[in-house]
CSV table of N, CA and C in Angstrom, one decimal:
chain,number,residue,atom,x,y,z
A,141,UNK,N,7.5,0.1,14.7
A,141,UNK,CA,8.0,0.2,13.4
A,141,UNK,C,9.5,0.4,13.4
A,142,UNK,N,10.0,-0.4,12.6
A,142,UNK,CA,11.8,0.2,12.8
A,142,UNK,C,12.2,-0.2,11.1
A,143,UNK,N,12.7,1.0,10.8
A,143,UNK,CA,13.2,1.5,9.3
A,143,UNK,C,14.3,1.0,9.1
A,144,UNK,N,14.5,0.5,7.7
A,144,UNK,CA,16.2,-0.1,7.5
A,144,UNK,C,16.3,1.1,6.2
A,145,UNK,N,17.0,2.2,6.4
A,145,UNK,CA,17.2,2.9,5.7
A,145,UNK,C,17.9,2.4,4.2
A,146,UNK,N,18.6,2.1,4.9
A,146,UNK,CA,20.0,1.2,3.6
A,146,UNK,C,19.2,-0.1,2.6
A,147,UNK,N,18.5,-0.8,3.3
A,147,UNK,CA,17.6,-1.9,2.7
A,147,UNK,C,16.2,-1.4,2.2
A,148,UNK,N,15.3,0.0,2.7
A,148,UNK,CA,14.2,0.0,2.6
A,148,UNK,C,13.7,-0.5,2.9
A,149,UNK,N,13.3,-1.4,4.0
A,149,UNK,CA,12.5,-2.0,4.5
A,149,UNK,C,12.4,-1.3,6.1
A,150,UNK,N,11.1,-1.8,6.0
A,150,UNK,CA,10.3,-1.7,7.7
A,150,UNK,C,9.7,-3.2,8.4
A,151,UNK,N,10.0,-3.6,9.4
A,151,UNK,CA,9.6,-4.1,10.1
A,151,UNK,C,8.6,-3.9,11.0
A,152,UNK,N,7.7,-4.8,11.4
A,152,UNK,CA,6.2,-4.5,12.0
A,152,UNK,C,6.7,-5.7,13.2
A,153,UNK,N,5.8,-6.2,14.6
A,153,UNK,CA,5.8,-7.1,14.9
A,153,UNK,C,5.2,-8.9,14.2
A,154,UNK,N,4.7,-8.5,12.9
A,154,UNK,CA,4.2,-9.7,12.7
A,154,UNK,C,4.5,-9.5,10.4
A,155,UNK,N,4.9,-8.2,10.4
A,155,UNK,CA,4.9,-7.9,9.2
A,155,UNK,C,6.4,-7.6,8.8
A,156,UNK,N,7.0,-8.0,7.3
A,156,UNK,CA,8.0,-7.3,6.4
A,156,UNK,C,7.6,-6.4,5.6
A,157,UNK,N,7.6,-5.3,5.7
A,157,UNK,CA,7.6,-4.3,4.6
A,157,UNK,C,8.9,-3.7,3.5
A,158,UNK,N,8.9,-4.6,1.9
A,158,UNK,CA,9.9,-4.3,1.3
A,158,UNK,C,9.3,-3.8,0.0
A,159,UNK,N,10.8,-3.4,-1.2
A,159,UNK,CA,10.3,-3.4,-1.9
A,159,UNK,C,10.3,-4.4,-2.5
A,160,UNK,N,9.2,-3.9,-3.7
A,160,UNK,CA,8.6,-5.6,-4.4
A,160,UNK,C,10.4,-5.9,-5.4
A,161,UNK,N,10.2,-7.3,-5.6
A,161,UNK,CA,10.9,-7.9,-6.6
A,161,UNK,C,10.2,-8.6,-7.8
A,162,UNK,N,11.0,-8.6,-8.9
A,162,UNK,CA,10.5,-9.1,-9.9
A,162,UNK,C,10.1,-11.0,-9.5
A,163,UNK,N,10.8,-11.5,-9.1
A,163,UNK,CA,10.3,-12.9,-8.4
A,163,UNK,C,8.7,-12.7,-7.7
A,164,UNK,N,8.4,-11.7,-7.5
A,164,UNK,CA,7.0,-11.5,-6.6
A,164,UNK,C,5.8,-11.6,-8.0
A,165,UNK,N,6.4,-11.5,-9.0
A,165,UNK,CA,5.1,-11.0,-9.9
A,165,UNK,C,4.1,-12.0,-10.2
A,166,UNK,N,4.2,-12.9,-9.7
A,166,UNK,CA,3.4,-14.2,-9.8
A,166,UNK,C,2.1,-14.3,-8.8
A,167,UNK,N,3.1,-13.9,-7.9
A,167,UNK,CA,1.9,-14.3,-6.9
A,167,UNK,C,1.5,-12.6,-7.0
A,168,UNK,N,2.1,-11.8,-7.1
A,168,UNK,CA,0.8,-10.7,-7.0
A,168,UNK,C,-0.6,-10.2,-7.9
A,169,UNK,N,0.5,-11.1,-9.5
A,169,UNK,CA,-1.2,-11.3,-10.6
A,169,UNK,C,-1.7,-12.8,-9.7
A,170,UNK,N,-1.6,-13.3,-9.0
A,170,UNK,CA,-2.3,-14.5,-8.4
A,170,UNK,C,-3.6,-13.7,-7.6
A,171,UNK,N,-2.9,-13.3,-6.9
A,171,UNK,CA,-3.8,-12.1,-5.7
A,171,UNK,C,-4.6,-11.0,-6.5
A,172,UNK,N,-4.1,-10.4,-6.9
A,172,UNK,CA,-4.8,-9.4,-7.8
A,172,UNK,C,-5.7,-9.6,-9.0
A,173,UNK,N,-5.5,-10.9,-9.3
A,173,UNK,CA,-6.6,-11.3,-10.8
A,173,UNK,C,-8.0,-11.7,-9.5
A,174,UNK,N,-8.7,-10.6,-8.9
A,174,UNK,CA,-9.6,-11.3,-8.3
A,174,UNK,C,-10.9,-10.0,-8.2
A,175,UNK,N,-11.6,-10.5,-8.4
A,175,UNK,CA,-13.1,-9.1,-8.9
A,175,UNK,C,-13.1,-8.3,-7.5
A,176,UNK,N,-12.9,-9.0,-6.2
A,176,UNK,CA,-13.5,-8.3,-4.8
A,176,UNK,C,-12.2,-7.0,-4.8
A,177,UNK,N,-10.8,-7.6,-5.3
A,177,UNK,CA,-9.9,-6.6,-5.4
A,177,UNK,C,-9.7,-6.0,-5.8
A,178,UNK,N,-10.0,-6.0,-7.2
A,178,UNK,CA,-10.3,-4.9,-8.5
A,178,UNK,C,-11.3,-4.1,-7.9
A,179,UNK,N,-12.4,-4.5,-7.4
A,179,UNK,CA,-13.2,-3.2,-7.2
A,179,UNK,C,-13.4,-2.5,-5.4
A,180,UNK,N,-12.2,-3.0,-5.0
A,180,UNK,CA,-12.5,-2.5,-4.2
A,180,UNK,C,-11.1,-1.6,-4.3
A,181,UNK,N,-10.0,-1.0,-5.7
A,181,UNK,CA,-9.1,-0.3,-5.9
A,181,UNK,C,-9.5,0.9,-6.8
A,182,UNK,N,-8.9,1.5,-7.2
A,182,UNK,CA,-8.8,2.4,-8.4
A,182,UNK,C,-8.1,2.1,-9.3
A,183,UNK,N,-7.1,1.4,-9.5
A,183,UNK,CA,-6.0,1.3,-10.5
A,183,UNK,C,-5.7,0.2,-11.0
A,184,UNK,N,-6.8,-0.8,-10.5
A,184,UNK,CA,-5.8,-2.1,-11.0
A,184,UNK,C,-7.1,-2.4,-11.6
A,185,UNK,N,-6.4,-3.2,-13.0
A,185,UNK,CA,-6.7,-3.7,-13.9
A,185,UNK,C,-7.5,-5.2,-13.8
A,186,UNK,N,-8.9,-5.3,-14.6
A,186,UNK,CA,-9.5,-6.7,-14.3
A,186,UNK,C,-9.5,-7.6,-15.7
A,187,UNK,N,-9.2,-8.6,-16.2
A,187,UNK,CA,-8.4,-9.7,-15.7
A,187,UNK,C,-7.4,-8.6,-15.5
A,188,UNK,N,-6.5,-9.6,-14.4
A,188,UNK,CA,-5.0,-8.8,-14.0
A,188,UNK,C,-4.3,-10.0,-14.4
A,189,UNK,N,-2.9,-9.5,-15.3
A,189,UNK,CA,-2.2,-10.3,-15.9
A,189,UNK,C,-0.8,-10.3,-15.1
A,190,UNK,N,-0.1,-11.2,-15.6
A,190,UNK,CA,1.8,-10.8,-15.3
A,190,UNK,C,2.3,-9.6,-15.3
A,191,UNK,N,2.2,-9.4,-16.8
A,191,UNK,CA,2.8,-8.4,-17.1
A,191,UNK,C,1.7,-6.6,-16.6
A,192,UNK,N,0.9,-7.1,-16.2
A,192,UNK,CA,0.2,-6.0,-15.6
A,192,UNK,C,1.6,-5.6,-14.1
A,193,UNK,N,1.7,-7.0,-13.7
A,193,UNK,CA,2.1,-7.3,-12.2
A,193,UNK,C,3.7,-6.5,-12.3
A,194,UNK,N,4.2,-6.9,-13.3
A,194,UNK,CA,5.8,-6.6,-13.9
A,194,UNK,C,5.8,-5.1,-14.2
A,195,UNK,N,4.7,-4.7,-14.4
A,195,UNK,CA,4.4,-3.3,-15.1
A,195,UNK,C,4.4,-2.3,-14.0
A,196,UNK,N,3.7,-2.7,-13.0
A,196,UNK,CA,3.1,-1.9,-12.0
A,196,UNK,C,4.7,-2.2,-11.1
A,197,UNK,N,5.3,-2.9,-11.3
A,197,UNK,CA,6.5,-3.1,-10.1
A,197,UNK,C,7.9,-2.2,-10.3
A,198,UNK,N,7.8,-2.0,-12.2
A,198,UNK,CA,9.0,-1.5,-13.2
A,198,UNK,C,9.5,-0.4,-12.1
A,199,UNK,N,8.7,0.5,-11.9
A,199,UNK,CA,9.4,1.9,-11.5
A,199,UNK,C,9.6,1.8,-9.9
A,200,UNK,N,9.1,1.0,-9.1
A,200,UNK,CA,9.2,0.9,-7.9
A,200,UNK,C,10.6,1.8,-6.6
A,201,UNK,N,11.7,0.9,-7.1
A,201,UNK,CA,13.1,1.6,-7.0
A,201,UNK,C,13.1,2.9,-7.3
A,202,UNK,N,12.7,3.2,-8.5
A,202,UNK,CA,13.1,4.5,-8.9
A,202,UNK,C,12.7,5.7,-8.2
A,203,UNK,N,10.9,5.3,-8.0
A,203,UNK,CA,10.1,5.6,-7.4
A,203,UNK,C,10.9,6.1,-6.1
A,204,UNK,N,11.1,5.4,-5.6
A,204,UNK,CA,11.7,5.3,-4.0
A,204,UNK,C,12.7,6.1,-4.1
A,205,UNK,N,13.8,6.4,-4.8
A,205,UNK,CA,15.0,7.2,-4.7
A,205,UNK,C,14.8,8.3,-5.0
A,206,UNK,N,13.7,9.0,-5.8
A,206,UNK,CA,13.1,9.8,-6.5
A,206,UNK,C,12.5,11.1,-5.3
A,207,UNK,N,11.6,10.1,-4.2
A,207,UNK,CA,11.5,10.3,-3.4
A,207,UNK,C,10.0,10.8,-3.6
A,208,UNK,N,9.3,9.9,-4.3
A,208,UNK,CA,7.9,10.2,-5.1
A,208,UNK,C,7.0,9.5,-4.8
A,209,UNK,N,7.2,8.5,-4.3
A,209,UNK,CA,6.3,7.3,-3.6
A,209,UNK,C,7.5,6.4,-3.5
A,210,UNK,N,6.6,5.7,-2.4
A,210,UNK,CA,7.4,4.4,-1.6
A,210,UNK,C,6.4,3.5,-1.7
A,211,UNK,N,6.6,2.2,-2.5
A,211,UNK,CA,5.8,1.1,-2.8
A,211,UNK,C,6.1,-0.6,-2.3
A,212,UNK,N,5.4,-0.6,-1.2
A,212,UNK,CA,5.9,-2.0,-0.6
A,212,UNK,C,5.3,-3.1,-0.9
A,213,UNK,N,5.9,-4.2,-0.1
A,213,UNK,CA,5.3,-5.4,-0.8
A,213,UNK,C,4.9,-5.6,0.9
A,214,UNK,N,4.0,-6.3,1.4
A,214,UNK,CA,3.4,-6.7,3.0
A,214,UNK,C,3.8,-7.9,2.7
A,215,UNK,N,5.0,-8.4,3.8
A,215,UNK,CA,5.6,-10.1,3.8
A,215,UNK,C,5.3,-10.5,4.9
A,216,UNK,N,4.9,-11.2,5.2
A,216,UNK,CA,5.4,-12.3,6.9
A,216,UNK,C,6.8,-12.0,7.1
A,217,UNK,N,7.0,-11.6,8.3
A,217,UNK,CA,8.1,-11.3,8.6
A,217,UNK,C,9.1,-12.7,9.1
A,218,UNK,N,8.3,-13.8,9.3
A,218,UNK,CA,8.6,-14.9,9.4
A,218,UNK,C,9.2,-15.7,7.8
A,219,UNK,N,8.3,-16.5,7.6
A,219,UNK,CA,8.3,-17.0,6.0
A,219,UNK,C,8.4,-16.1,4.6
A,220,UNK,N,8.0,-14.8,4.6
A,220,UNK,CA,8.0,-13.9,4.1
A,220,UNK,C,7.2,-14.0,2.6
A,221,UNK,N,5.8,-14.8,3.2
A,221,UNK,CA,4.5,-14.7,2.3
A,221,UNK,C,3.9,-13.6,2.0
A,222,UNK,N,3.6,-13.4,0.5
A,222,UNK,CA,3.6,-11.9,0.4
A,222,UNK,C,2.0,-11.7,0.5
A,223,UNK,N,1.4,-10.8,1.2
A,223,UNK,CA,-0.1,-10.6,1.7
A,223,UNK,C,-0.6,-9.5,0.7
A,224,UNK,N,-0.3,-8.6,0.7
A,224,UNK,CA,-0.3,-7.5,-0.1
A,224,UNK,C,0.6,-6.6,-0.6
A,225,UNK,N,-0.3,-5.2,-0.6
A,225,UNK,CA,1.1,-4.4,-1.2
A,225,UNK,C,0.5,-3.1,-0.2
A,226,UNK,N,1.3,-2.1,0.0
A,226,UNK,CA,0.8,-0.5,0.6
A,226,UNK,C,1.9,0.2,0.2
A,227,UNK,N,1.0,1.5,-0.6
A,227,UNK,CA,2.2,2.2,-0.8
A,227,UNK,C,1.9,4.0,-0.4
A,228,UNK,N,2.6,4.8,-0.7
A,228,UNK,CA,3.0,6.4,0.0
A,228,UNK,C,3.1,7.2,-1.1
A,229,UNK,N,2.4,8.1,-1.4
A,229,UNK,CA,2.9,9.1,-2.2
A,229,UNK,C,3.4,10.0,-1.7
A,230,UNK,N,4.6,10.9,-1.8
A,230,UNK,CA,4.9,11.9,-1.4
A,230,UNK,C,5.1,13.0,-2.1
A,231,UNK,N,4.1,14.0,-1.8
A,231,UNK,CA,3.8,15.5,-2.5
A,231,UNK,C,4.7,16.3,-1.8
A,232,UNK,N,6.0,16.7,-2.6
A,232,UNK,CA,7.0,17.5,-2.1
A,232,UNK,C,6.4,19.0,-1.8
A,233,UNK,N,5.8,19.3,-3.1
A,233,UNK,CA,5.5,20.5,-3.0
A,233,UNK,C,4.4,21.1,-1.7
A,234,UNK,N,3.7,20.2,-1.4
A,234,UNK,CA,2.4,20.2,-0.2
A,234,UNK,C,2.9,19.3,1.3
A,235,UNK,N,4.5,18.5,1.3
A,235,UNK,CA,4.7,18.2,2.2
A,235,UNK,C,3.3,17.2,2.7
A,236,UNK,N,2.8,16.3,2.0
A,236,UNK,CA,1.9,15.4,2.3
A,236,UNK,C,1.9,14.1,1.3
A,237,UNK,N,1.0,13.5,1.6
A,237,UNK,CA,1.3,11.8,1.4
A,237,UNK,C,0.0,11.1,1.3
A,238,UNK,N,-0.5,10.4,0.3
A,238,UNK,CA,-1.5,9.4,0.0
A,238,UNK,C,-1.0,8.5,0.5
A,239,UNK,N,-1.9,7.3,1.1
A,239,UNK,CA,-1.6,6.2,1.7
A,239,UNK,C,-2.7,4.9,0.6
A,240,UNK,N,-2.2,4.1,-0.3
A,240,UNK,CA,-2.7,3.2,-0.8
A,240,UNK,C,-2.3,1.8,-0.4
A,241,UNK,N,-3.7,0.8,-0.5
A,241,UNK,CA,-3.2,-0.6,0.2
A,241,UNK,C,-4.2,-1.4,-0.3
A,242,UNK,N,-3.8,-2.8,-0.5
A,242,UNK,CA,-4.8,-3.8,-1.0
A,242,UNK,C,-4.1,-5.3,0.1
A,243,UNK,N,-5.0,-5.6,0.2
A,243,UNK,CA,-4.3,-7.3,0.8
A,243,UNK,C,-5.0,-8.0,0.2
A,244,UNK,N,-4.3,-9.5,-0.3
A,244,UNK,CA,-5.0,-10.6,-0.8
A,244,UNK,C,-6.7,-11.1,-0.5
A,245,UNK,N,-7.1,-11.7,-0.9
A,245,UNK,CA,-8.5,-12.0,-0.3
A,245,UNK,C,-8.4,-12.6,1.1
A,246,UNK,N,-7.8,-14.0,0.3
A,246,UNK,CA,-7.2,-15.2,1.6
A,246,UNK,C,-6.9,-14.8,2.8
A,247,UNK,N,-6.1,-13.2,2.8
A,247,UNK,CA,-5.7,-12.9,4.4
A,247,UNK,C,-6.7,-11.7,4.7
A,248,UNK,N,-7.8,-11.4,4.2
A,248,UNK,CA,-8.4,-10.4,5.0
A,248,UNK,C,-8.4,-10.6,6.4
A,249,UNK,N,-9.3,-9.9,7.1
A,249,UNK,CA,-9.8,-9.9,8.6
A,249,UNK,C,-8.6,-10.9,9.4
A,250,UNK,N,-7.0,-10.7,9.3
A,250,UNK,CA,-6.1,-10.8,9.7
A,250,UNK,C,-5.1,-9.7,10.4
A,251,UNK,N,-6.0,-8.4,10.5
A,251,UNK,CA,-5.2,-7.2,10.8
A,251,UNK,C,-4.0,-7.2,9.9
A,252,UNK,N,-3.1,-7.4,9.1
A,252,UNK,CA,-2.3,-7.3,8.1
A,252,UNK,C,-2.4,-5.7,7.5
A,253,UNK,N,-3.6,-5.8,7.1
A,253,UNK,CA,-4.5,-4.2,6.5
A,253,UNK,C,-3.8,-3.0,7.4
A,254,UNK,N,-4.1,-3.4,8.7
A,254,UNK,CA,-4.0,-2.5,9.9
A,254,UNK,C,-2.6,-2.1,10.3
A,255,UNK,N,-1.9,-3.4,10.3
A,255,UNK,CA,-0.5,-3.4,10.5
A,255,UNK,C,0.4,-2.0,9.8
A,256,UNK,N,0.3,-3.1,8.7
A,256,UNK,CA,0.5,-2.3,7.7
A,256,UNK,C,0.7,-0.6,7.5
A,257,UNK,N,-0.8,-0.1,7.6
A,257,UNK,CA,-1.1,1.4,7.5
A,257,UNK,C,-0.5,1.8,8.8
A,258,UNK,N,-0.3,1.4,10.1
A,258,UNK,CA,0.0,2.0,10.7
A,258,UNK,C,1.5,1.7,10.7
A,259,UNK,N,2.6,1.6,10.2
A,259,UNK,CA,3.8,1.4,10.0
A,259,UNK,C,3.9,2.5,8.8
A,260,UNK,N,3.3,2.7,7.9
A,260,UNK,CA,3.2,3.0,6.6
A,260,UNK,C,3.6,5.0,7.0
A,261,UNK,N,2.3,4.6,8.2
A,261,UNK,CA,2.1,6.6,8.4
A,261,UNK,C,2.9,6.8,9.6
A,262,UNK,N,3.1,5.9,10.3
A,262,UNK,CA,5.0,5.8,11.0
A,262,UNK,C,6.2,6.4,10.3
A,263,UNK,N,6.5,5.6,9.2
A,263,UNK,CA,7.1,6.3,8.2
A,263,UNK,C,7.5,7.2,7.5
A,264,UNK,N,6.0,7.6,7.2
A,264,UNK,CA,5.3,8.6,7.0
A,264,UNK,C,5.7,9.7,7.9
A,265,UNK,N,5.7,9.8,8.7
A,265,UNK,CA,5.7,11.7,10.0
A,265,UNK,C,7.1,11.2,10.4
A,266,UNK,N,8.0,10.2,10.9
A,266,UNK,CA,9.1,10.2,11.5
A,266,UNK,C,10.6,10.1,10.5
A,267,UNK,N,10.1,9.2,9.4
A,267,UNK,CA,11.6,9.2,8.3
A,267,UNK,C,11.4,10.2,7.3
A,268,UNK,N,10.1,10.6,6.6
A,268,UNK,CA,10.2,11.5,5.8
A,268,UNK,C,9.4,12.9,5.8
A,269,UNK,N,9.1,13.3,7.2
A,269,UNK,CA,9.0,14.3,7.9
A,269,UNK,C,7.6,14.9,7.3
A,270,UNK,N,6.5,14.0,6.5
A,270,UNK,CA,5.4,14.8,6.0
A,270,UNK,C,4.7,15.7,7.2
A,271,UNK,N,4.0,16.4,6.5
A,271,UNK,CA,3.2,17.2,7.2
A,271,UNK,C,1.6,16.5,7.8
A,272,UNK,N,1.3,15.9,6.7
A,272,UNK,CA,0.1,15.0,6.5
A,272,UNK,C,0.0,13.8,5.6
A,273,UNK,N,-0.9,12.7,6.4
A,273,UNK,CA,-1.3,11.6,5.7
A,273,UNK,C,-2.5,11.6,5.0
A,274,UNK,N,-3.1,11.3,4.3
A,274,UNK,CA,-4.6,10.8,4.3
A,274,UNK,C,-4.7,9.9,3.2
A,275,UNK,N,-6.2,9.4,2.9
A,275,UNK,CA,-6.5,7.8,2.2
A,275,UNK,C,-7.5,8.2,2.1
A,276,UNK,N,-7.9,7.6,0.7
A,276,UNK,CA,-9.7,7.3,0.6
A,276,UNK,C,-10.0,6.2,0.1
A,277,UNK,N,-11.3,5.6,0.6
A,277,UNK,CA,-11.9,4.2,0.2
A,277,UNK,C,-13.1,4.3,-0.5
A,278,UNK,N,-13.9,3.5,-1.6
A,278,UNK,CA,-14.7,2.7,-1.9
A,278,UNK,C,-15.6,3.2,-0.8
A,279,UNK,N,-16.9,3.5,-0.8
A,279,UNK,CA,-17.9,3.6,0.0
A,279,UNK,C,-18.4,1.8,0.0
A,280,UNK,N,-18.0,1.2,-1.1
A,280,UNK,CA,-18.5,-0.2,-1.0
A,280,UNK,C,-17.3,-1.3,-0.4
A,281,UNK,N,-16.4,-0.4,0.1
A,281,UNK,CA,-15.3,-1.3,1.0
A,281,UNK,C,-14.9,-0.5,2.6
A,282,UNK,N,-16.2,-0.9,2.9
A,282,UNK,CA,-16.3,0.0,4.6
A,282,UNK,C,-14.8,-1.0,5.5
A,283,UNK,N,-14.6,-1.8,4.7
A,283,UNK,CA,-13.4,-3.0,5.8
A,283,UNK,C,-11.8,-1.4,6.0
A,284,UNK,N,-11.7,-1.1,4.3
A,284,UNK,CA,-10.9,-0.2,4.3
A,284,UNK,C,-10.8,1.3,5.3
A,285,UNK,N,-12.0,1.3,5.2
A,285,UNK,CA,-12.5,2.9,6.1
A,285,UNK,C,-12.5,2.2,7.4
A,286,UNK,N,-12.6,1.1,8.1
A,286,UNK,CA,-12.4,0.6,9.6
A,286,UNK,C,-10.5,0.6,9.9
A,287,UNK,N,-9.7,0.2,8.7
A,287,UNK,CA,-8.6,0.8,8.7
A,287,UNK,C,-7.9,1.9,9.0
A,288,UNK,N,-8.5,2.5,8.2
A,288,UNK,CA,-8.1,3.8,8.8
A,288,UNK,C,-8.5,4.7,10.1
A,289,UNK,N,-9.4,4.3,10.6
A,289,UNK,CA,-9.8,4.5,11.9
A,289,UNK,C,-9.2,3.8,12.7
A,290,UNK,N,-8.6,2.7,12.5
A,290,UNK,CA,-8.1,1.7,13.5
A,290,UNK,C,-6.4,2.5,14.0
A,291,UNK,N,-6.1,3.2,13.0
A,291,UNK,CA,-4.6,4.2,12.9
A,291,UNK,C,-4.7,5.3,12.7
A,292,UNK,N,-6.0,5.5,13.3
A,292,UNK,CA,-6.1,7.1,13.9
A,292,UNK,C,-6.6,8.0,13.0
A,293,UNK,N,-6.6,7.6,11.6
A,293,UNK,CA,-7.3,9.1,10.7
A,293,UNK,C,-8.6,9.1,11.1
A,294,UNK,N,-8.8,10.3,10.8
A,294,UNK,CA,-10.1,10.9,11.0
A,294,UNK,C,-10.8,12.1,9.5
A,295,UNK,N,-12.3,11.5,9.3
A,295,UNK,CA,-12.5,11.9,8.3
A,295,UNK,C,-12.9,13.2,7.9
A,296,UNK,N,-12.5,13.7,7.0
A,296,UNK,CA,-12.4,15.4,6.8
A,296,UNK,C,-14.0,15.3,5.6
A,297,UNK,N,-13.9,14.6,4.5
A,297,UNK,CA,-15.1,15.5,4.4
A,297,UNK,C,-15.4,13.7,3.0
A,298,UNK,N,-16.6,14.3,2.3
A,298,UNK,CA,-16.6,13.0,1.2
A,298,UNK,C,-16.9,13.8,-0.2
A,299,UNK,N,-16.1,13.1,-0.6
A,299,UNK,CA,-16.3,12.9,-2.1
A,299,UNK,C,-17.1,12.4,-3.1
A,300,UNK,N,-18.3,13.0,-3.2
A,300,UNK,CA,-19.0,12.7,-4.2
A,300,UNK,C,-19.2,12.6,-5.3
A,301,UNK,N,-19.3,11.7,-6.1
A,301,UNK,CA,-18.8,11.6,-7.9
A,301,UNK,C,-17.3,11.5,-7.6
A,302,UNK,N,-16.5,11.2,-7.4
A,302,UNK,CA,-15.3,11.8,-7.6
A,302,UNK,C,-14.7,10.1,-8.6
A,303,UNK,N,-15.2,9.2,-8.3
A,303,UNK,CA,-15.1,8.4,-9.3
A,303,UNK,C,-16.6,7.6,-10.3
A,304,UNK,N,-16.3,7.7,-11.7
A,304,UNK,CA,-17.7,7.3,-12.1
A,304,UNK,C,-16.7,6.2,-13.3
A,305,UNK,N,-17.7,5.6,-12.6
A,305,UNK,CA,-16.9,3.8,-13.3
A,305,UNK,C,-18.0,3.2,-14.5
């Protein structure tokens, strides 16, 4: 993982990690208007529109300087096709960090997912010195919970009811 402080971005061996641009909003309501993604999130909206896509991108920057979450866009570091998105909450007060992430359909079972999170929680303990990471998934998206095992978390306990849809 190597940090561009000044740009915000991270580099992976096969990944760009930036923040999103308003040029991206197309293809992320492209990706995101899709039912397997919607339910396998918490937050996103089904149909997913543009302006869902523009909405969710608005505070991004701010976000970031704020020092409240870090929200990326996942590019090919090559072509710089956008796959997904993973983003970081950081809880100042508790010195710890949510880790959220979606990838397109088209690129699942690409390690992308994997890349990704582990750059993410890189980040995470070496540029902004958290104490702790952690993430939760969908009991109905076990692909997510093989993620986070693939980058080392280990599961503390489960949440039951904790969402009723």
């Amino acid at each position: 993982m190597e940090y561009n402080k000044t740009k915000k971005t991270i580099l992976t061996d096969r990944l760009y990690l930036r923040i999103f641009d308003e040029s991206d909003a197309e293809t992320v309501q492209v990706l995101c208007n899709n039912i397997n993604i919607y339910k396998s999130t918490l937050y996103l909206p089904f149909p997913y529109s543009l302006n869902d896509a523009l909405g969710w991108m608005k505070n991004h920057q701010k976000n970031f300087e704020e020092d409240c979450s870090y929200e990326f866009a996942i590019t090919d570091r090559i072509n710089g096709n956008l796959f997904g998105a993973i983003s970081l909450t950081n809880n100042q007060k508790f010195n710890h960090g949510e880790i959220a992430y979606w990838i397109g359909e088209e690129y699942w079972g690409k390690g992308y997912g994997t890349e990704a999170a582990k750059a993410i929680i890189d980040f995470a303990f070496k540029e902004k010195k958290l104490h702790k990471v952690f993430a939760r998934y969908f009991k109905s998206n076990p692909a997510s919970g093989r993620i986070m095992k693939k980058v080392g978390m280990v599961q503390e306990g489960l949440l039951k009811d904790q969402v009723v849809m």
